[in-house]
XYZ file of C-alpha atoms in Angstrom:
109
model
C -0.667 -5.694 -8.516
C -2.379 -3.490 -11.236
C -0.236 -0.873 -13.090
C -1.757 1.713 -15.374
C 0.510 3.121 -17.856
C -1.308 6.867 -18.319
C -1.258 8.173 -21.667
C -2.318 11.751 -22.459
C -1.671 14.084 -24.953
C -0.074 16.794 -22.997
C 0.672 20.071 -24.714
C 4.207 21.985 -24.361
C 3.680 24.345 -21.482
C -0.230 23.843 -20.540
C 0.320 23.097 -16.877
C -2.781 23.232 -16.069
C -4.550 21.181 -18.835
C -1.880 18.679 -18.448
C -2.282 18.469 -14.879
C -5.711 18.041 -15.332
C -5.534 15.549 -18.038
C -2.813 13.309 -15.666
C -5.599 13.775 -12.925
C -8.400 12.643 -14.947
C -6.568 9.553 -16.552
C -5.404 8.544 -12.336
C -9.526 8.876 -11.610
C -10.221 6.809 -14.271
C -7.199 4.026 -13.227
C -8.055 4.390 -9.849
C -11.653 3.206 -10.988
C -10.331 0.455 -13.111
C -8.774 -0.952 -9.872
C -5.141 0.106 -10.271
C -3.007 0.379 -7.483
C -0.081 2.579 -8.898
C -0.078 4.809 -12.146
C 3.005 6.049 -13.943
C 3.064 8.895 -16.517
C 5.420 9.341 -19.451
C 8.638 11.663 -19.015
C 8.126 15.422 -18.303
C 3.964 14.513 -18.722
C 3.292 17.682 -16.575
C 5.090 20.428 -19.071
C 4.816 18.341 -22.014
C 7.603 17.186 -24.670
C 9.875 18.496 -25.401
C 9.798 21.996 -23.365
C 13.145 23.097 -24.746
C 13.843 26.514 -23.610
C 11.093 26.848 -21.413
C 13.501 25.108 -18.938
C 15.613 28.108 -18.749
C 13.147 29.996 -17.168
C 12.873 30.007 -13.306
C 9.196 30.575 -13.177
C 8.231 28.090 -15.616
C 10.118 25.002 -13.576
C 8.412 26.532 -10.226
C 5.208 26.508 -11.924
C 5.811 22.747 -12.919
C 6.799 21.895 -9.222
C 3.856 23.273 -7.916
C 1.459 21.606 -10.802
C 3.119 18.319 -9.492
C 2.399 18.788 -6.041
C -0.993 19.601 -6.986
C -1.398 16.293 -9.001
C 0.364 14.502 -6.037
C -2.346 16.069 -3.822
C -5.373 15.002 -5.483
C -4.182 11.774 -6.765
C -6.233 8.352 -5.632
C -3.604 6.071 -6.160
C 0.458 6.112 -5.863
C 1.835 7.428 -8.902
C 5.039 7.770 -10.679
C 4.669 11.459 -12.212
C 7.317 12.951 -15.033
C 8.054 16.604 -14.195
C 10.642 18.986 -14.307
C 12.276 19.582 -10.694
C 14.590 22.194 -8.996
C 17.461 19.864 -7.796
C 20.100 20.474 -5.305
C 22.132 23.496 -5.732
C 18.855 25.420 -7.930
C 19.493 23.368 -11.038
C 16.579 22.467 -13.451
C 16.350 18.386 -13.945
C 14.416 15.833 -15.400
C 12.588 13.549 -12.686
C 10.272 11.232 -11.566
C 8.381 11.966 -8.624
C 6.889 8.787 -6.555
C 3.977 10.662 -5.170
C 1.407 8.614 -2.630
C -0.765 9.912 0.493
C -1.390 13.200 -0.980
C 2.440 14.414 -0.902
C 5.428 13.671 -3.271
C 7.370 11.332 -1.310
C 10.396 10.587 -3.124
C 12.452 12.356 -6.457
C 14.286 10.641 -8.780
C 16.786 12.599 -11.433
C 17.400 11.513 -15.080
C 21.263 10.953 -15.268
């Protein structure tokens, strides 16, 4: 099994740009024969997002961007992104995506 470690240079708050960079790297990893890819913590929103995480609209946009990446990824991937956890709280999460959707979510503890 080949695992690609995705290294992009995310910009805090640039969800569309970060998602596009992740997708480009996922396509490159697929072309190189990887069967799984892993992004860094909070790759969707950039690190550290600080007070942006207190804005519900920002977190929802992160969730949407993560779903978009999952839907377009050519290979299974673990994607780092903010997520809305049970009870509506914001959480730092690792999202397991394959088959065009997010299949599992692991919250940072």
